[in-house]
Amino acid sequence: MALHYVIVQQPANPAQLFLLYHGVNDNPNSMAQIGSWFAKAFPEAQVVAVGAPHAGSAPQGRQWFADIPAHDRSEQQGVNAVMPSFIESVHHWQQATGVRPEATALVGFSQGGMMVLEGVKAQPDLAGRAIVFSGRYATLPERATTRNTIHLIHGDYDEQVPLQHAQQAMQRLTALGGDVTLDIVDDLPHAIDDRSMQLALDHLRYTVPRRYFDEALSGAKPGDDDVIMMI
């Protein structure tokens, strides 16, 4: 499956990698606008918006899989079918930039957020950070890890992907021992606004991954290869 990429920022020697995944019937050009926030905040990062492989129902719209009602079994099947292409998009840019998974952040909105969640569920070592706007799992995870840190950002007026999905994901990941945060944005529908972006940037700047504490408690030296370099 051919994927289309929009490069937002391309430094000579990237220290971090941000990959952005759009929602259903959207395209990487619009997601690149979100990418500009990350590019400005992290000038040493490679920032790329990734276009889904399938045509959507809207003009110039793309999708990872056909839009399916929540809890329909075929939804997970649709995710699984396209997951190799999603994972390949991550590996492609990690190899092209030389940026390791620990310094990779996957950013997704709506269906793109589902792909990010399902991607790090399938391969926990895929990326160190996941920023998910208005997204949900196709199927809640049975296992969790602290090898990645997941930041859920969701509007309380979201009717397309109701807030309860993010709350359920938070509860499940926490119960399984995962590393997760949830921010609820007041009066926000199914969208990303300036408040959402500020929350995402603040987490990347200031939220210390739980794995650093785990490494310190075990006697190991915490790593310095996260999206945000520890000082």
PDB file of C-alpha atoms in Angstrom:
ATOM      1  CA  MET A   1       0.000   0.000   0.000  1.00  0.00           C
ATOM      2  CA  ALA A   2       1.502   3.321  -1.062  1.00  0.00           C
ATOM      3  CA  LEU A   3       1.560   6.023   1.594  1.00  0.00           C
ATOM      4  CA  HIS A   4       1.874   9.743   0.937  1.00  0.00           C
ATOM      5  CA  TYR A   5       4.134  11.835   3.150  1.00  0.00           C
ATOM      6  CA  VAL A   6       4.182  15.568   3.788  1.00  0.00           C
ATOM      7  CA  ILE A   7       7.456  16.711   5.338  1.00  0.00           C
ATOM      8  CA  VAL A   8       6.851  19.589   7.728  1.00  0.00           C
ATOM      9  CA  GLN A   9      10.393  19.942   9.053  1.00  0.00           C
ATOM     10  CA  GLN A  10      13.630  18.226   8.046  1.00  0.00           C
ATOM     11  CA  PRO A  11      16.756  19.203  10.000  1.00  0.00           C
ATOM     12  CA  ALA A  12      20.141  17.947   8.858  1.00  0.00           C
ATOM     13  CA  ASN A  13      20.621  15.679  11.883  1.00  0.00           C
ATOM     14  CA  PRO A  14      17.272  15.019  13.576  1.00  0.00           C
ATOM     15  CA  ALA A  15      17.313  14.394  17.321  1.00  0.00           C
ATOM     16  CA  GLN A  16      13.635  13.451  17.510  1.00  0.00           C
ATOM     17  CA  LEU A  17      10.979  12.158  15.133  1.00  0.00           C
ATOM     18  CA  PHE A  18       7.317  13.186  15.071  1.00  0.00           C
ATOM     19  CA  LEU A  19       4.927  11.258  12.812  1.00  0.00           C
ATOM     20  CA  LEU A  20       1.347  12.518  12.470  1.00  0.00           C
ATOM     21  CA  TYR A  21      -1.670  10.452  11.403  1.00  0.00           C
ATOM     22  CA  HIS A  22      -4.916  12.076  10.265  1.00  0.00           C
ATOM     23  CA  GLY A  23      -8.557  11.123  10.743  1.00  0.00           C
ATOM     24  CA  VAL A  24     -10.973   9.482   8.312  1.00  0.00           C
ATOM     25  CA  ASN A  25     -11.713  11.506   5.153  1.00  0.00           C
ATOM     26  CA  ASP A  26      -8.871  13.877   5.954  1.00  0.00           C
ATOM     27  CA  ASN A  27      -5.399  14.062   4.426  1.00  0.00           C
ATOM     28  CA  PRO A  28      -1.784  14.658   5.459  1.00  0.00           C
ATOM     29  CA  ASN A  29      -1.798  18.247   4.233  1.00  0.00           C
ATOM     30  CA  SER A  30      -4.258  19.297   6.910  1.00  0.00           C
ATOM     31  CA  MET A  31      -2.458  17.246   9.571  1.00  0.00           C
ATOM     32  CA  ALA A  32       0.742  19.032   8.577  1.00  0.00           C
ATOM     33  CA  GLN A  33      -0.774  22.175  10.090  1.00  0.00           C
ATOM     34  CA  ILE A  34      -0.815  20.389  13.444  1.00  0.00           C
ATOM     35  CA  GLY A  35       2.730  19.278  12.745  1.00  0.00           C
ATOM     36  CA  SER A  36       3.853  22.904  12.507  1.00  0.00           C
ATOM     37  CA  TRP A  37       3.220  23.271  16.251  1.00  0.00           C
ATOM     38  CA  PHE A  38       5.621  20.449  17.026  1.00  0.00           C
ATOM     39  CA  ALA A  39       8.142  21.753  14.486  1.00  0.00           C
ATOM     40  CA  LYS A  40       8.224  25.163  16.129  1.00  0.00           C
ATOM     41  CA  ALA A  41       8.547  23.697  19.630  1.00  0.00           C
ATOM     42  CA  PHE A  42      11.211  21.147  18.633  1.00  0.00           C
ATOM     43  CA  PRO A  43      13.455  22.628  15.931  1.00  0.00           C
ATOM     44  CA  GLU A  44      15.766  19.583  15.992  1.00  0.00           C
ATOM     45  CA  ALA A  45      12.921  17.175  15.205  1.00  0.00           C
ATOM     46  CA  GLN A  46      11.973  15.625  11.883  1.00  0.00           C
ATOM     47  CA  VAL A  47       8.213  16.182  11.532  1.00  0.00           C
ATOM     48  CA  VAL A  48       6.204  14.242   8.940  1.00  0.00           C
ATOM     49  CA  ALA A  49       2.462  13.943   8.275  1.00  0.00           C
ATOM     50  CA  VAL A  50       1.504  10.500   6.970  1.00  0.00           C
ATOM     51  CA  GLY A  51      -1.340   9.951   4.500  1.00  0.00           C
ATOM     52  CA  ALA A  52      -3.550   6.876   4.868  1.00  0.00           C
ATOM     53  CA  PRO A  53      -3.460   4.343   2.007  1.00  0.00           C
ATOM     54  CA  HIS A  54      -7.144   4.172   1.045  1.00  0.00           C
ATOM     55  CA  ALA A  55      -9.417   6.727  -0.598  1.00  0.00           C
ATOM     56  CA  GLY A  56     -12.202   8.046   1.604  1.00  0.00           C
ATOM     57  CA  SER A  57     -15.710   9.134   0.693  1.00  0.00           C
ATOM     58  CA  ALA A  58     -14.823  12.841   0.686  1.00  0.00           C
ATOM     59  CA  PRO A  59     -12.900  14.526  -2.156  1.00  0.00           C
ATOM     60  CA  GLN A  60      -9.146  14.132  -1.532  1.00  0.00           C
ATOM     61  CA  GLY A  61      -9.994  12.353   1.720  1.00  0.00           C
ATOM     62  CA  ARG A  62      -8.009   9.329   2.851  1.00  0.00           C
ATOM     63  CA  GLN A  63      -8.614   6.614   5.429  1.00  0.00           C
ATOM     64  CA  TRP A  64      -6.795   3.681   6.995  1.00  0.00           C
ATOM     65  CA  PHE A  65      -9.868   1.477   6.805  1.00  0.00           C
ATOM     66  CA  ALA A  66     -13.577   1.875   6.096  1.00  0.00           C
ATOM     67  CA  ASP A  67     -15.412   3.723   8.865  1.00  0.00           C
ATOM     68  CA  ILE A  68     -17.107   1.064  11.014  1.00  0.00           C
ATOM     69  CA  PRO A  69     -19.350   1.470  14.091  1.00  0.00           C
ATOM     70  CA  ALA A  70     -17.632   1.083  17.451  1.00  0.00           C
ATOM     71  CA  HIS A  71     -17.517  -2.443  18.887  1.00  0.00           C
ATOM     72  CA  ASP A  72     -18.130  -4.006  15.471  1.00  0.00           C
ATOM     73  CA  ARG A  73     -15.771  -7.002  15.257  1.00  0.00           C
ATOM     74  CA  SER A  74     -14.808  -6.119  11.711  1.00  0.00           C
ATOM     75  CA  GLU A  75     -13.281  -2.869  12.979  1.00  0.00           C
ATOM     76  CA  GLN A  76     -10.425  -4.715  14.668  1.00  0.00           C
ATOM     77  CA  GLN A  77     -10.040  -6.796  11.515  1.00  0.00           C
ATOM     78  CA  GLY A  78      -9.744  -3.601   9.477  1.00  0.00           C
ATOM     79  CA  VAL A  79      -7.080  -2.283  11.842  1.00  0.00           C
ATOM     80  CA  ASN A  80      -5.146  -5.549  11.744  1.00  0.00           C
ATOM     81  CA  ALA A  81      -5.214  -5.667   7.940  1.00  0.00           C
ATOM     82  CA  VAL A  82      -3.610  -2.251   7.541  1.00  0.00           C
ATOM     83  CA  MET A  83      -1.314  -2.425  10.589  1.00  0.00           C
ATOM     84  CA  PRO A  84       1.728  -3.665   8.598  1.00  0.00           C
ATOM     85  CA  SER A  85       1.587  -0.504   6.467  1.00  0.00           C
ATOM     86  CA  PHE A  86       1.241   1.674   9.547  1.00  0.00           C
ATOM     87  CA  ILE A  87       4.202   0.036  11.280  1.00  0.00           C
ATOM     88  CA  GLU A  88       6.241   0.240   8.089  1.00  0.00           C
ATOM     89  CA  SER A  89       5.635   4.006   7.961  1.00  0.00           C
ATOM     90  CA  VAL A  90       7.206   4.314  11.411  1.00  0.00           C
ATOM     91  CA  HIS A  91      10.160   2.053  10.636  1.00  0.00           C
ATOM     92  CA  HIS A  92      10.750   3.841   7.326  1.00  0.00           C
ATOM     93  CA  TRP A  93      11.261   7.219   8.961  1.00  0.00           C
ATOM     94  CA  GLN A  94      13.200   5.847  11.912  1.00  0.00           C
ATOM     95  CA  GLN A  95      15.635   4.270   9.465  1.00  0.00           C
ATOM     96  CA  ALA A  96      15.745   7.328   7.200  1.00  0.00           C
ATOM     97  CA  THR A  97      16.519   9.698  10.084  1.00  0.00           C
ATOM     98  CA  GLY A  98      18.496   7.404  12.367  1.00  0.00           C
ATOM     99  CA  VAL A  99      16.161   8.298  15.232  1.00  0.00           C
ATOM    100  CA  ARG A 100      15.533   5.480  17.679  1.00  0.00           C
ATOM    101  CA  PRO A 101      12.041   4.439  18.850  1.00  0.00           C
ATOM    102  CA  GLU A 102      12.621   6.012  22.276  1.00  0.00           C
ATOM    103  CA  ALA A 103      12.936   9.417  20.608  1.00  0.00           C
ATOM    104  CA  THR A 104       9.940   8.870  18.320  1.00  0.00           C
ATOM    105  CA  ALA A 105       6.516  10.378  19.008  1.00  0.00           C
ATOM    106  CA  LEU A 106       3.408   9.176  17.168  1.00  0.00           C
ATOM    107  CA  VAL A 107       0.607  11.742  16.975  1.00  0.00           C
ATOM    108  CA  GLY A 108      -2.883  10.776  15.855  1.00  0.00           C
ATOM    109  CA  PHE A 109      -6.310  12.339  15.547  1.00  0.00           C
ATOM    110  CA  SER A 110      -9.553  10.320  15.435  1.00  0.00           C
ATOM    111  CA  GLN A 111      -8.960   7.272  13.198  1.00  0.00           C
ATOM    112  CA  GLY A 112      -5.291   8.192  13.125  1.00  0.00           C
ATOM    113  CA  GLY A 113      -5.378   8.158  16.911  1.00  0.00           C
ATOM    114  CA  MET A 114      -6.822   4.652  16.831  1.00  0.00           C
ATOM    115  CA  MET A 115      -3.990   3.539  14.565  1.00  0.00           C
ATOM    116  CA  VAL A 116      -1.442   5.022  16.980  1.00  0.00           C
ATOM    117  CA  LEU A 117      -3.021   3.295  19.987  1.00  0.00           C
ATOM    118  CA  GLU A 118      -3.343  -0.002  18.170  1.00  0.00           C
ATOM    119  CA  GLY A 119       0.188   0.360  16.790  1.00  0.00           C
ATOM    120  CA  VAL A 120       1.877   0.690  20.186  1.00  0.00           C
ATOM    121  CA  LYS A 121      -0.433  -2.055  21.474  1.00  0.00           C
ATOM    122  CA  ALA A 122       0.815  -4.383  18.741  1.00  0.00           C
ATOM    123  CA  GLN A 123       4.458  -3.293  19.058  1.00  0.00           C
ATOM    124  CA  PRO A 124       5.226  -1.639  22.416  1.00  0.00           C
ATOM    125  CA  ASP A 125       8.758  -0.744  21.269  1.00  0.00           C
ATOM    126  CA  LEU A 126       7.481   1.137  18.209  1.00  0.00           C
ATOM    127  CA  ALA A 127       7.745   4.585  19.831  1.00  0.00           C
ATOM    128  CA  GLY A 128       8.502   6.182  23.169  1.00  0.00           C
ATOM    129  CA  ARG A 129       5.558   8.602  23.115  1.00  0.00           C
ATOM    130  CA  ALA A 130       2.018   8.576  21.754  1.00  0.00           C
ATOM    131  CA  ILE A 131      -0.149  11.702  21.565  1.00  0.00           C
ATOM    132  CA  VAL A 132      -3.767  10.777  20.820  1.00  0.00           C
ATOM    133  CA  PHE A 133      -6.374  13.453  20.114  1.00  0.00           C
ATOM    134  CA  SER A 134     -10.008  12.264  20.139  1.00  0.00           C
ATOM    135  CA  GLY A 135      -9.006   8.652  19.582  1.00  0.00           C
ATOM    136  CA  ARG A 136      -9.863   5.244  20.991  1.00  0.00           C
ATOM    137  CA  TYR A 137      -8.836   1.616  20.843  1.00  0.00           C
ATOM    138  CA  ALA A 138     -10.600  -0.760  18.494  1.00  0.00           C
ATOM    139  CA  THR A 139     -10.285  -3.258  21.351  1.00  0.00           C
ATOM    140  CA  LEU A 140      -9.032  -2.363  24.814  1.00  0.00           C
ATOM    141  CA  PRO A 141      -5.589  -3.843  25.533  1.00  0.00           C
ATOM    142  CA  GLU A 142      -4.991  -6.953  27.617  1.00  0.00           C
ATOM    143  CA  ARG A 143      -1.406  -5.954  28.429  1.00  0.00           C
ATOM    144  CA  ALA A 144       0.423  -2.671  28.989  1.00  0.00           C
ATOM    145  CA  THR A 145       4.012  -1.516  29.291  1.00  0.00           C
ATOM    146  CA  THR A 146       5.984   1.461  30.540  1.00  0.00           C
ATOM    147  CA  ARG A 147       8.226   1.342  27.467  1.00  0.00           C
ATOM    148  CA  ASN A 148       5.966   3.971  25.937  1.00  0.00           C
ATOM    149  CA  THR A 149       4.063   6.893  27.436  1.00  0.00           C
ATOM    150  CA  ILE A 150       0.557   7.535  26.109  1.00  0.00           C
ATOM    151  CA  HIS A 151      -1.067  10.967  26.345  1.00  0.00           C
ATOM    152  CA  LEU A 152      -4.832  11.004  25.698  1.00  0.00           C
ATOM    153  CA  ILE A 153      -6.391  14.409  24.939  1.00  0.00           C
ATOM    154  CA  HIS A 154     -10.153  14.484  24.455  1.00  0.00           C
ATOM    155  CA  GLY A 155     -12.987  16.993  24.298  1.00  0.00           C
ATOM    156  CA  ASP A 156     -15.924  16.535  26.653  1.00  0.00           C
ATOM    157  CA  TYR A 157     -18.353  17.483  23.846  1.00  0.00           C
ATOM    158  CA  ASP A 158     -17.029  14.884  21.402  1.00  0.00           C
ATOM    159  CA  GLU A 159     -20.049  13.109  19.930  1.00  0.00           C
ATOM    160  CA  GLN A 160     -18.152  11.234  17.212  1.00  0.00           C
ATOM    161  CA  VAL A 161     -15.770   9.506  19.637  1.00  0.00           C
ATOM    162  CA  PRO A 162     -17.388  10.020  23.056  1.00  0.00           C
ATOM    163  CA  LEU A 163     -15.163  10.865  26.004  1.00  0.00           C
ATOM    164  CA  GLN A 164     -15.982   7.562  27.704  1.00  0.00           C
ATOM    165  CA  HIS A 165     -13.664   5.780  25.253  1.00  0.00           C
ATOM    166  CA  ALA A 166     -10.684   7.784  26.495  1.00  0.00           C
ATOM    167  CA  GLN A 167     -11.740   7.277  30.105  1.00  0.00           C
ATOM    168  CA  GLN A 168     -12.032   3.523  29.581  1.00  0.00           C
ATOM    169  CA  ALA A 169      -8.597   3.447  27.945  1.00  0.00           C
ATOM    170  CA  MET A 170      -7.131   5.398  30.856  1.00  0.00           C
ATOM    171  CA  GLN A 171      -8.684   3.035  33.387  1.00  0.00           C
ATOM    172  CA  ARG A 172      -7.574  -0.092  31.546  1.00  0.00           C
ATOM    173  CA  LEU A 173      -3.994   1.062  30.961  1.00  0.00           C
ATOM    174  CA  THR A 174      -3.654   2.224  34.557  1.00  0.00           C
ATOM    175  CA  ALA A 175      -4.995  -1.079  35.885  1.00  0.00           C
ATOM    176  CA  LEU A 176      -2.500  -2.960  33.708  1.00  0.00           C
ATOM    177  CA  GLY A 177       0.421  -0.874  34.950  1.00  0.00           C
ATOM    178  CA  GLY A 178       0.847   1.254  31.838  1.00  0.00           C
ATOM    179  CA  ASP A 179       2.112   4.828  31.587  1.00  0.00           C
ATOM    180  CA  VAL A 180      -0.793   7.053  30.547  1.00  0.00           C
ATOM    181  CA  THR A 181      -2.256  10.517  31.062  1.00  0.00           C
ATOM    182  CA  LEU A 182      -5.710  11.854  30.182  1.00  0.00           C
ATOM    183  CA  ASP A 183      -6.602  15.500  29.684  1.00  0.00           C
ATOM    184  CA  ILE A 184     -10.243  16.497  29.155  1.00  0.00           C
ATOM    185  CA  VAL A 185     -10.781  19.739  27.249  1.00  0.00           C
ATOM    186  CA  ASP A 186     -13.933  21.622  28.253  1.00  0.00           C
ATOM    187  CA  ASP A 187     -16.562  22.386  25.601  1.00  0.00           C
ATOM    188  CA  LEU A 188     -14.481  20.836  22.818  1.00  0.00           C
ATOM    189  CA  PRO A 189     -16.194  18.692  20.145  1.00  0.00           C
ATOM    190  CA  HIS A 190     -14.390  16.224  17.859  1.00  0.00           C
ATOM    191  CA  ALA A 191     -11.498  18.546  17.081  1.00  0.00           C
ATOM    192  CA  ILE A 192      -8.049  19.814  18.041  1.00  0.00           C
ATOM    193  CA  ASP A 193      -7.778  23.358  19.341  1.00  0.00           C
ATOM    194  CA  ASP A 194      -5.049  25.563  20.817  1.00  0.00           C
ATOM    195  CA  ARG A 195      -5.707  24.186  24.308  1.00  0.00           C
ATOM    196  CA  SER A 196      -5.282  20.629  23.063  1.00  0.00           C
ATOM    197  CA  MET A 197      -1.989  21.501  21.428  1.00  0.00           C
ATOM    198  CA  GLN A 198      -0.685  23.253  24.515  1.00  0.00           C
ATOM    199  CA  LEU A 199      -1.501  20.193  26.613  1.00  0.00           C
ATOM    200  CA  ALA A 200       0.382  17.979  24.163  1.00  0.00           C
ATOM    201  CA  LEU A 201       3.429  20.238  24.125  1.00  0.00           C
ATOM    202  CA  ASP A 202       3.431  20.554  27.916  1.00  0.00           C
ATOM    203  CA  HIS A 203       3.404  16.776  28.312  1.00  0.00           C
ATOM    204  CA  LEU A 204       6.309  16.414  25.907  1.00  0.00           C
ATOM    205  CA  ARG A 205       8.270  19.088  27.745  1.00  0.00           C
ATOM    206  CA  TYR A 206       7.461  18.284  31.362  1.00  0.00           C
ATOM    207  CA  THR A 207       5.951  14.802  31.858  1.00  0.00           C
ATOM    208  CA  VAL A 208       8.739  12.406  32.818  1.00  0.00           C
ATOM    209  CA  PRO A 209       8.148   8.893  31.440  1.00  0.00           C
ATOM    210  CA  ARG A 210       7.440   6.343  34.131  1.00  0.00           C
ATOM    211  CA  ARG A 211      10.110   4.048  32.717  1.00  0.00           C
ATOM    212  CA  TYR A 212      12.764   6.490  33.978  1.00  0.00           C
ATOM    213  CA  PHE A 213      11.541   5.971  37.538  1.00  0.00           C
ATOM    214  CA  ASP A 214      11.420   2.207  37.019  1.00  0.00           C
ATOM    215  CA  GLU A 215      14.998   2.221  35.727  1.00  0.00           C
ATOM    216  CA  ALA A 216      16.186   4.344  38.650  1.00  0.00           C
ATOM    217  CA  LEU A 217      14.492   2.088  41.210  1.00  0.00           C
ATOM    218  CA  SER A 218      16.086  -0.968  39.624  1.00  0.00           C
ATOM    219  CA  GLY A 219      19.522   0.601  39.969  1.00  0.00           C
ATOM    220  CA  ALA A 220      19.955   1.287  36.269  1.00  0.00           C
ATOM    221  CA  LYS A 221      20.804   4.695  34.861  1.00  0.00           C
ATOM    222  CA  PRO A 222      17.735   6.341  33.296  1.00  0.00           C
ATOM    223  CA  GLY A 223      18.062   6.717  29.556  1.00  0.00           C
ATOM    224  CA  ASP A 224      18.618   9.987  27.728  1.00  0.00           C
ATOM    225  CA  ASP A 225      16.986   8.979  24.457  1.00  0.00           C
ATOM    226  CA  ASP A 226      13.387  10.055  25.007  1.00  0.00           C
ATOM    227  CA  VAL A 227      11.639  12.541  22.723  1.00  0.00           C
ATOM    228  CA  ILE A 228      12.617  15.096  25.368  1.00  0.00           C
ATOM    229  CA  MET A 229      16.223  14.704  26.446  1.00  0.00           C
ATOM    230  CA  MET A 230      16.598  14.407  30.202  1.00  0.00           C
ATOM    231  CA  ILE A 231      19.119  16.770  31.783  1.00  0.00           C
TER     232      ILE A 231
END
